[in-house]
Coordinates of C-alpha atoms in Angstrom, one line a residue:
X250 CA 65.3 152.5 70.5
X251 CA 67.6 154.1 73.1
X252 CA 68.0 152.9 76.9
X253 CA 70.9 154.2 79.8
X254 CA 73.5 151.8 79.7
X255 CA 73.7 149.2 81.8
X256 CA 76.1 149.3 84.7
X257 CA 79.3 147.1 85.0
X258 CA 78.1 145.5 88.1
X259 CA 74.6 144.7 86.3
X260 CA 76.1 143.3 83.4
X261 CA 78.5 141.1 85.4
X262 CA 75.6 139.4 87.3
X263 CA 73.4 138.6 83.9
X264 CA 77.3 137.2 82.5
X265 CA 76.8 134.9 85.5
X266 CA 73.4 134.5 85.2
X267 CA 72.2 135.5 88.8
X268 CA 69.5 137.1 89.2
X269 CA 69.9 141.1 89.1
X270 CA 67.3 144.0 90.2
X271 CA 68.7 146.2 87.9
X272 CA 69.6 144.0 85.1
X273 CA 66.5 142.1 84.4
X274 CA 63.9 145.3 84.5
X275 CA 66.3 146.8 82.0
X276 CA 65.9 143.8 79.9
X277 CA 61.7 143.9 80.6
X278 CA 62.0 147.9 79.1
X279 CA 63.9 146.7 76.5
X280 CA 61.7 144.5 75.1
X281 CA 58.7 146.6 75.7
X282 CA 60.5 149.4 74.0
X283 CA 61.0 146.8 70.7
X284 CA 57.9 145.4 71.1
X285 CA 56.4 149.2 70.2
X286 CA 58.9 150.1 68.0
X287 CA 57.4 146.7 65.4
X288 CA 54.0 148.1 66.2
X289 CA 55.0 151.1 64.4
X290 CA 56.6 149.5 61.7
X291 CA 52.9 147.4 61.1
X292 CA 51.6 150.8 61.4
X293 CA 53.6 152.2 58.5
X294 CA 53.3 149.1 56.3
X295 CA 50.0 149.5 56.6
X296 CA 49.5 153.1 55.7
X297 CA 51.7 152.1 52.7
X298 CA 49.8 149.6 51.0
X299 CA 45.9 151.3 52.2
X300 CA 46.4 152.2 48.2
X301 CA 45.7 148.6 46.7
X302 CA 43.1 146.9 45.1
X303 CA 42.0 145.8 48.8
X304 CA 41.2 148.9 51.0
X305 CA 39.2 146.8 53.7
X306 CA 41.5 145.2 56.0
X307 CA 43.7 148.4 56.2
X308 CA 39.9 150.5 57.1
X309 CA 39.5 147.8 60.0
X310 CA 42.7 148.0 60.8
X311 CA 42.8 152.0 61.5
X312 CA 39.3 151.3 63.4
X313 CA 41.3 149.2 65.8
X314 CA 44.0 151.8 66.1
X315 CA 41.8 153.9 66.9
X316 CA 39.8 151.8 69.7
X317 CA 43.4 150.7 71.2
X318 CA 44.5 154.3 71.3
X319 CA 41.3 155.7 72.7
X320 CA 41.4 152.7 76.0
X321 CA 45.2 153.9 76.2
X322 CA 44.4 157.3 77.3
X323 CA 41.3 156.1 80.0
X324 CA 43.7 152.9 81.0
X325 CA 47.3 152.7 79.6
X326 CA 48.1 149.6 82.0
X327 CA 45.5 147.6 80.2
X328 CA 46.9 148.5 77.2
X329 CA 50.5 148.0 78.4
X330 CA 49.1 144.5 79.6
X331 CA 48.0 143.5 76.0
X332 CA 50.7 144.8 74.0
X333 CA 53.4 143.2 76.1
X334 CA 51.5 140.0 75.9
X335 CA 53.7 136.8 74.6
X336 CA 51.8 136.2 72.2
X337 CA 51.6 139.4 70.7
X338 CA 55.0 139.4 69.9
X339 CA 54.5 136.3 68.0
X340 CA 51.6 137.7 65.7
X341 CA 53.9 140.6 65.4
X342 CA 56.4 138.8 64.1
X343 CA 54.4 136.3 61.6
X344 CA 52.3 139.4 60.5
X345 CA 55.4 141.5 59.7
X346 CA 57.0 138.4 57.9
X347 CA 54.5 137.9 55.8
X348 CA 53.8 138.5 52.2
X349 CA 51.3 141.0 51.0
X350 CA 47.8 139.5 50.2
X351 CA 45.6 136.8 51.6
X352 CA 48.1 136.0 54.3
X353 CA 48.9 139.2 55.1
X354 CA 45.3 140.3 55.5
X355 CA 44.3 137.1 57.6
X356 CA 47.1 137.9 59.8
X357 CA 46.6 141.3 60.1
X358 CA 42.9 140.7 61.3
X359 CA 43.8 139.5 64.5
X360 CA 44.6 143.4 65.2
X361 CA 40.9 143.8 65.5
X362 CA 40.8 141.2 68.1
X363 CA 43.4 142.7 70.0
X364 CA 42.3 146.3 70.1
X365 CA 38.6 144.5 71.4
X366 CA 40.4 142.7 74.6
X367 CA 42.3 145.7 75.2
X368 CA 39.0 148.1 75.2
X369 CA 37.1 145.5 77.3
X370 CA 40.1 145.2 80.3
X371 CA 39.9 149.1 79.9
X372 CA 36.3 149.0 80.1
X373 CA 36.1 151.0 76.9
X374 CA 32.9 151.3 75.0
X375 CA 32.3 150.0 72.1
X376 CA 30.3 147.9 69.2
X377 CA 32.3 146.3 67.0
X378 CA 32.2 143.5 64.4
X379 CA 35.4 141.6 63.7
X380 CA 36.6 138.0 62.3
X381 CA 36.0 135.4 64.1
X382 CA 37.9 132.2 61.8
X383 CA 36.2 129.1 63.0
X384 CA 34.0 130.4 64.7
X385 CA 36.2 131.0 67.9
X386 CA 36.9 134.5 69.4
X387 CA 40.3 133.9 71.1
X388 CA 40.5 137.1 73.4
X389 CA 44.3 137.5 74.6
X390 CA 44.9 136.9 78.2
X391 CA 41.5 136.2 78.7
X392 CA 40.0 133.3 77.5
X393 CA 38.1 132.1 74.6
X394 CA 34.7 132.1 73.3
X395 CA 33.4 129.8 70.8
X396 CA 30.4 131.6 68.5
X397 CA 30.4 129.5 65.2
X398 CA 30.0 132.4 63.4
X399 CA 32.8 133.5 60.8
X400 CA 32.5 137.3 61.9
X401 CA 30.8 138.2 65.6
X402 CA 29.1 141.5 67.0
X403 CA 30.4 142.7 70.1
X404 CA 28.8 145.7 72.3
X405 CA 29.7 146.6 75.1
X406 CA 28.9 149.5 77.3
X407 CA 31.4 150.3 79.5
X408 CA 29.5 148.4 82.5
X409 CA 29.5 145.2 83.5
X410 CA 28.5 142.8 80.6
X411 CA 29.8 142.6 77.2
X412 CA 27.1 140.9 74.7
X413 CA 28.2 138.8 71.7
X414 CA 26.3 137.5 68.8
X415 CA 26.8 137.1 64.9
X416 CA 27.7 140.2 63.1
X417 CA 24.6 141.6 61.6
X418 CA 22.6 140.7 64.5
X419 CA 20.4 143.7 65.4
X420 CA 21.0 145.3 69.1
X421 CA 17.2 144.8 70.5
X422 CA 17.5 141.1 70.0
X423 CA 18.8 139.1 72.8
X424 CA 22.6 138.1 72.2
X425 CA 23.2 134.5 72.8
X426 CA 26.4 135.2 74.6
X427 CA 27.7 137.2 77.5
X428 CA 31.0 137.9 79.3
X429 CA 30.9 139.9 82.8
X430 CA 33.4 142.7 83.1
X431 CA 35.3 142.8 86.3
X432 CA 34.9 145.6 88.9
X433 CA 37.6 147.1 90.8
X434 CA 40.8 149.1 88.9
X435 CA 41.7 148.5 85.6
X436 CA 42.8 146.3 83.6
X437 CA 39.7 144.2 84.2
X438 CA 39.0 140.4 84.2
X439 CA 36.4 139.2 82.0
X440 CA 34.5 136.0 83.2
X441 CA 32.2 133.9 81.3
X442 CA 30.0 130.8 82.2
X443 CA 28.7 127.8 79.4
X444 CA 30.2 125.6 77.9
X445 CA 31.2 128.1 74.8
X446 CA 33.5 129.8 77.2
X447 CA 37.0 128.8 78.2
X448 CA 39.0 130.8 80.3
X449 CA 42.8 131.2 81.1
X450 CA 43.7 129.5 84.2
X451 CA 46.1 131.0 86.3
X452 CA 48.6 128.6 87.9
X453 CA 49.6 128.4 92.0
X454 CA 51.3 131.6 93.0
X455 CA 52.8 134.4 90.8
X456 CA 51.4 135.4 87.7
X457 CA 51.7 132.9 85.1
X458 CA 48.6 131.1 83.2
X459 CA 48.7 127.9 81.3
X460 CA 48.0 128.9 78.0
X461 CA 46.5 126.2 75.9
X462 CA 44.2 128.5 73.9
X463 CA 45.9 131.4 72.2
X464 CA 45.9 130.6 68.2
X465 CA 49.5 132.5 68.5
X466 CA 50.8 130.2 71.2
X467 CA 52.8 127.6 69.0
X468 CA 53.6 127.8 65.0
X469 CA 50.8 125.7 63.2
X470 CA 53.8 123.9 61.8
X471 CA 54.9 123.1 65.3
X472 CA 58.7 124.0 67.0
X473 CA 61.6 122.2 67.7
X474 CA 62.7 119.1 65.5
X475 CA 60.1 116.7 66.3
X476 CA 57.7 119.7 65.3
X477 CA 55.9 119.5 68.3
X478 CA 52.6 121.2 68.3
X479 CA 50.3 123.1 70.2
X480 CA 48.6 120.6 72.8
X481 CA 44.5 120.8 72.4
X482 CA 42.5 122.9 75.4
X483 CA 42.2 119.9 78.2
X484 CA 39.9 120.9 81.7
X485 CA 41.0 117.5 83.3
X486 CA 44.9 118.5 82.0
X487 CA 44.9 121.6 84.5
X488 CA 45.1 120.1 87.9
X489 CA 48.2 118.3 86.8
X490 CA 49.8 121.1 85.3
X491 CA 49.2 123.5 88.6
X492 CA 50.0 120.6 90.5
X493 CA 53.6 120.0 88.8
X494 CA 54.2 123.7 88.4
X495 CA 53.8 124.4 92.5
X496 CA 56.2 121.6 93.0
X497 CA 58.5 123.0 91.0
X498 CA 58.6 126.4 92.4
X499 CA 58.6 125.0 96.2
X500 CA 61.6 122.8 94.8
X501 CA 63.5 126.1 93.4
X502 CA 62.6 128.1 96.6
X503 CA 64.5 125.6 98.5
X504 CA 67.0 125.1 95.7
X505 CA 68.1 129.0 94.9
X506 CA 65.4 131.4 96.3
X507 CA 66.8 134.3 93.9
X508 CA 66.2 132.2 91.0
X509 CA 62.8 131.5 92.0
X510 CA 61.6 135.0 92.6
X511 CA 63.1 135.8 88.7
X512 CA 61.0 133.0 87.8
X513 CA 57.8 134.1 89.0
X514 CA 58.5 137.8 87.6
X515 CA 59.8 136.3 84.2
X516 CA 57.4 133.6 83.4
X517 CA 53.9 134.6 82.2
X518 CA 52.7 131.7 80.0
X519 CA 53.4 128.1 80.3
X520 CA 52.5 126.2 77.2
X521 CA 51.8 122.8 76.9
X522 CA 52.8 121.2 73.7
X523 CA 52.8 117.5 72.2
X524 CA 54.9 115.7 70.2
X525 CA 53.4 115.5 66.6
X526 CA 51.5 112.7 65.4
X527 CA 52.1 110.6 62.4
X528 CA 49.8 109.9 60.3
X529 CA 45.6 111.7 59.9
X530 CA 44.4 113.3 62.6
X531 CA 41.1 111.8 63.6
X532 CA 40.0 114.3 66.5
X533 CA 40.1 117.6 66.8
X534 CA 43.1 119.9 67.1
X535 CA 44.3 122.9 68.6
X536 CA 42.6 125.9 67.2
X537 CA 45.5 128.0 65.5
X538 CA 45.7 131.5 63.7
X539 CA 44.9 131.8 60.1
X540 CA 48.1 132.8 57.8
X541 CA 50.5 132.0 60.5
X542 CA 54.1 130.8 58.7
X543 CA 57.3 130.5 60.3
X544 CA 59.1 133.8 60.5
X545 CA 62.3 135.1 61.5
X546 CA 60.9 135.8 65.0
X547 CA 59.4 132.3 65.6
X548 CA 62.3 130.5 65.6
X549 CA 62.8 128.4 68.5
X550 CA 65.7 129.6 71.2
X551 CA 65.9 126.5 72.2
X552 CA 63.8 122.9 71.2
X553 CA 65.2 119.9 73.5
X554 CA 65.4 119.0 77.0
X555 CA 68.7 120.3 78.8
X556 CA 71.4 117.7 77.8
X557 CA 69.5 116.0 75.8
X558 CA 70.3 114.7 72.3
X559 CA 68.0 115.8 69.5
X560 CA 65.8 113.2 67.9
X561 CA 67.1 110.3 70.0
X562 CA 64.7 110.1 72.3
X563 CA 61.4 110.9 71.4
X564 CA 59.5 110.6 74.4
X565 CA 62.4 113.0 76.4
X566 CA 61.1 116.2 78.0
X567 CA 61.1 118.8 75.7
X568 CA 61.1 122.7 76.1
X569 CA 61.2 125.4 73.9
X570 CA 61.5 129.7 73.8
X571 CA 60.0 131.7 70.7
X572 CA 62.3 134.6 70.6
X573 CA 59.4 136.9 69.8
X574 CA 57.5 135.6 72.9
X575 CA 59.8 136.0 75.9
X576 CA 58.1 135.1 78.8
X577 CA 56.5 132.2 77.2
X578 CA 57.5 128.4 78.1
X579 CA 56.5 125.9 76.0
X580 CA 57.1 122.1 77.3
X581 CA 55.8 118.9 77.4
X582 CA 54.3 117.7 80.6
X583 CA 57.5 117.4 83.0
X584 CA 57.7 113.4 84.9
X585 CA 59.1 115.2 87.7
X586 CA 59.5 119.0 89.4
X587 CA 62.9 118.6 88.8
X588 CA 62.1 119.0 85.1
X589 CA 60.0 121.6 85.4
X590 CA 62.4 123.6 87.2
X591 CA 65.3 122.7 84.6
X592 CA 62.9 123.5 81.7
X593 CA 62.3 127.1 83.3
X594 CA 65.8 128.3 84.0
X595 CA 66.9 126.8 80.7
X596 CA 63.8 128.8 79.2
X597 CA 64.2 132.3 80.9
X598 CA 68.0 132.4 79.8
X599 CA 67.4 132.3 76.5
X600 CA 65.1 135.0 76.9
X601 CA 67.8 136.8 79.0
X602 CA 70.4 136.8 76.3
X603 CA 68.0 137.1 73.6
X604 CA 66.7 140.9 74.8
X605 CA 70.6 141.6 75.5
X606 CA 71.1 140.3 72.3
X607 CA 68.3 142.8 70.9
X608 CA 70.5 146.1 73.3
X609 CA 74.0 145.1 72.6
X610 CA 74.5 142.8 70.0
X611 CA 76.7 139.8 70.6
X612 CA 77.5 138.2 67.4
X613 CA 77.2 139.7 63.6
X614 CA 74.7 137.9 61.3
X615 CA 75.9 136.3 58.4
X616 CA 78.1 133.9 59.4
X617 CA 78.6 130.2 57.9
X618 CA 80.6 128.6 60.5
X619 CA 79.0 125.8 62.8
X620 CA 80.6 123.7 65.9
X621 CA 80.0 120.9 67.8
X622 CA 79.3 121.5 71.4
X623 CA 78.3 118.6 73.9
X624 CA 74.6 118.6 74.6
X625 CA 73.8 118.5 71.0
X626 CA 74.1 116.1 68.0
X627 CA 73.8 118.6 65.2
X628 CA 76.5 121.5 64.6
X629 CA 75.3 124.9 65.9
X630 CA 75.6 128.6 64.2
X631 CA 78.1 130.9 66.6
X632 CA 74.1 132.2 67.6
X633 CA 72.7 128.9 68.9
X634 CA 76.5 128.2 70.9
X635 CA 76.1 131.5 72.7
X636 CA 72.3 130.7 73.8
X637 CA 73.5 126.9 74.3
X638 CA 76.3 127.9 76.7
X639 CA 74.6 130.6 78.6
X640 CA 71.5 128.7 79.2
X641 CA 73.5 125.6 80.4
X642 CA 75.6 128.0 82.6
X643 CA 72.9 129.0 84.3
X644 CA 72.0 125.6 85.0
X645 CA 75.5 124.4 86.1
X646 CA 74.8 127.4 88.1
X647 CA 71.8 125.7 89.7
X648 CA 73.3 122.2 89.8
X649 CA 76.3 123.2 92.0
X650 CA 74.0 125.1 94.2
X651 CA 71.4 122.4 94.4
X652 CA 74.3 119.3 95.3
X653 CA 75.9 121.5 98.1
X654 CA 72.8 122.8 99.5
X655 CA 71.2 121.6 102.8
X656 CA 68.1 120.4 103.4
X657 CA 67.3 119.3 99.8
X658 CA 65.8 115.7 98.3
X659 CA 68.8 113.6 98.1
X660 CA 68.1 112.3 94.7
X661 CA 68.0 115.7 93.6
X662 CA 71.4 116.4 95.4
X663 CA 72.9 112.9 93.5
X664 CA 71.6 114.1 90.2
X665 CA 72.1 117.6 90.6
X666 CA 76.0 116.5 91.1
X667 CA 76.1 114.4 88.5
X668 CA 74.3 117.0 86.0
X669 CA 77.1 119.3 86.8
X670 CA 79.9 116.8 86.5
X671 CA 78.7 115.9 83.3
X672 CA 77.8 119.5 81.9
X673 CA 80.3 122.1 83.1
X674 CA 83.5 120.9 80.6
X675 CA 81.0 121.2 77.8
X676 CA 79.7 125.0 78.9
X677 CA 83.8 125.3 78.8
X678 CA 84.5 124.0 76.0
X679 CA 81.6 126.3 74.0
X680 CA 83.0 129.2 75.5
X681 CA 86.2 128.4 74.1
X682 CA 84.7 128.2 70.6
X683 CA 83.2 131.6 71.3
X684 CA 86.3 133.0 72.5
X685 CA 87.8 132.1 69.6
X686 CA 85.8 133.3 66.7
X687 CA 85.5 136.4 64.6
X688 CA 81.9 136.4 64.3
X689 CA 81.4 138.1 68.4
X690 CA 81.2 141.8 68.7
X691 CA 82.8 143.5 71.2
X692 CA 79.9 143.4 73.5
X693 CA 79.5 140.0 72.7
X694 CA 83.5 139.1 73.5
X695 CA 83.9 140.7 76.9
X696 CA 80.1 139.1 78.1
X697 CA 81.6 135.5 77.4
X698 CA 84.7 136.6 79.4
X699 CA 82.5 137.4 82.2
X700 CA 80.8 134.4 81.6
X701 CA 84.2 132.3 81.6
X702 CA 85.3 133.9 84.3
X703 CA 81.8 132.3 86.4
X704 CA 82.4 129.1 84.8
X705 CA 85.8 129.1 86.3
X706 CA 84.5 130.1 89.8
X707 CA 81.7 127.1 89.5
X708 CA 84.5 124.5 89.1
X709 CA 86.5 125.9 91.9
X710 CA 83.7 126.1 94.4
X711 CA 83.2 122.8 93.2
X712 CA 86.4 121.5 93.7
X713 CA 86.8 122.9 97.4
X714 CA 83.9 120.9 98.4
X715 CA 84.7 117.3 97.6

């Protein structure tokens, strides 16, 4: 993968973690540029193991290519639109990760389902029978549609109405489900009405949905320490989600209106998740994907609350980035838009420095040594005190600007003060610990002295103000 360099003066705003208009869409064509390059790699594990005892799932597979390829060249956006989807990137990663055989195939299955929402928001035709586990057909970006059938039939004509039924069942009779096609320019909205259909709802203003249906949205073995897991699809949660999510973006508006516009570009999915519960579960559960382990990819970029101290609270606020799924926020339910708004600056940072991380490497791998650093109990990797300390500069960042600014709740002024009182010697201190160890690159040494040099500036401003 090859992109122009970044200019000085770009690189210097992401090392102080302002918002950039060059900066950031190089980071977006970044990632899209990765996010193809592991489609190819699937593409040529695939065409190596099409040899083994199991030719099936690699014939279905090159069906689905085939489908995805042929809605590319009639639509590429919608196509564009799908691939660069969150989850996507976390499939990608758990079906990359893992080992050839059952889980492998189960994983790689979901390709199938893919290729079908891409064709439909490209109103390709088609007819098509895929997998269906559970009896659910999650459609990406869309919606999902429960069938109770293991593998479903799927036609659709290029017009208006796509009809779905179990596979086998024979095109004169009447198909017990249907989803209406958008009209207007591609990529097309599919709509659906019964109780068997549950759609994506898009939250007040931008572009982001809250995501409590994608079987790729959360690791079935949950994130974070507390291994919090996917929260179950809720029509009554919705209007408190939208409800908290538009106060926190009016809040950030007022706050740092820069910031807020990155949000609304950078955020596509928020994603609700719970704290796990001990002991049997005794109602139903999120749906989640087949064959899905941890991978390198899922990891969490971050699992706790900013400032927070792992494990001692359980109850705290709790947010949390997949590095394969930039763009994706997953979080309890916030008390407060102030929360919110932390959780999504924390959140988009680590994103930031993760697809910068992906350019320009920062740090080596391999590395043994771990450190202390103030908003955590458990020592960190050199990895997880870079994403710590440019995360929480970018909320100092935010703090500073929020206690001086005009206008604002006074409680939020009070805490904001506090917040950076309390946080901006420990966002020192782990850059000192940066600065100081052999496991940084080049790239990675002369980004945390930009980043110092910020820090510096925030304490000054400060400073001049009392």
């Amino acid at each position: 993968m090859t992109s122009a360099p970044l200019s000085d003066t770009a690189l210097t705003r992401l090392a102080r973690t302002r918002p950039d208009p060059a900066g950031t869409p190089y980071l977006g064509a970044a990632l899209r540029a990765r996010r193809r390059l592991l489609l190819k790699a699937l593409r040529l594990r695939v065409d190596r193991g099409r040899d083994g005892p199991r030719s099936e799932p690699y014939a279905r597979f090159d069906t689905s290519w085939t489908l995805l390829e042929r809605a590319e060249r009639d639509h590429p956006g919608a196509v564009r639109a799908l691939v660069d989807y969150p989850t996507t990137g976390t499939w990608l990663a758990a079906v990359l990760a893992a080992p050839e055989g059952p889980d492998f195939e189960a994983l790689l299955a979901h390709w199938d389902t893919l290729a079908v929402a891409a064709a439909l928001r490209a109103r390709c035709p088609f007819d098509r029978g895929i997998a269906t586990p559970g009896g659910v057909l999650a459609l990406t970006g869309a919606g999902r549609l429960w069938t109770g059938a293991e593998r479903t039939r799927i036609h659709y004509d290029g017009g208006r109405t796509v009809r779905i039924g179990p596979a086998g069942a024979p095109l004169r009779r009447a198909f017990p489900y249907v989803l209406l096609v958008t009209a207007g320019p591609a990529p097309a909205r599919l709509r659906g009405t019964g109780p068997q259909w549950s759609p994506l709802r898009a939250l007040p203003g931008g572009r982001a949905v809250l995501d409590d249906l994608d079987p790729y949205r959360v690791p079935p073995d949950g994130t974070g320490l507390a291994g919090h897991r996917a929260a179950g699809h809720s029509a009554d949660a919705y209007p408190v989600w939208a409800a908290r999510w538009q106060e926190a973006r009016a809040l950030l508006a007022r706050t740092d209106p820069d910031r807020a516009r990155e949000i609304t570009r950078a955020v596509r999915l928020l994603v609700p998740v719970t704290p796990r519960t001990p002991g049997p579960v005794t109602a139903p559960g999120p749906v989640t994907a087949p064959g899905l382990a941890t991978a390198p990819g899922l990891a969490t970029a971050r699992a706790q609350a900013p400032g927070s101290v792992p494990g001692s609270v359980p109850d705290r606020h709790f947010g949390a980035t997949l590095a394969a799924a930039p763009g994706a926020v997953l979080t309890t339910l916030p008390t407060s838009p102030r929360e919110l708004v932390e959780t999504l600056v924390h959140e988009v940072h680590h994103g930031k420095l993760a697809a910068l991380h992906a350019l320009a490497p920062l740090y080596r791998p391999g590395g043994h040594a771990v450190f202390r650093v103030g908003w955590r109990a458990d020592e960190r990797p050199v990895s997880g005190v870079y994403q710590g300390a440019y995360a929480h500069l970018a909320l100092t960042d935010l703090w500073r600007r929020a206690a001086e600014g005009d206008g604002l709740p006074a409680g939020w002024r009070t805490l904001a003060g506090q917040q950076f009182e309390r946080f901006h010697d420990q966002v020192g201190e782990a850059l000192g610990i940066l600065l100081q160890s052999d496991q940084l690159t080049d790239s990675g040494r002369e980004f945390a002295e930009r980043m110092r040099t910020h820090h510096v500036s925030l304490g000054a401003a400060r400073g001049a103000r009392r």
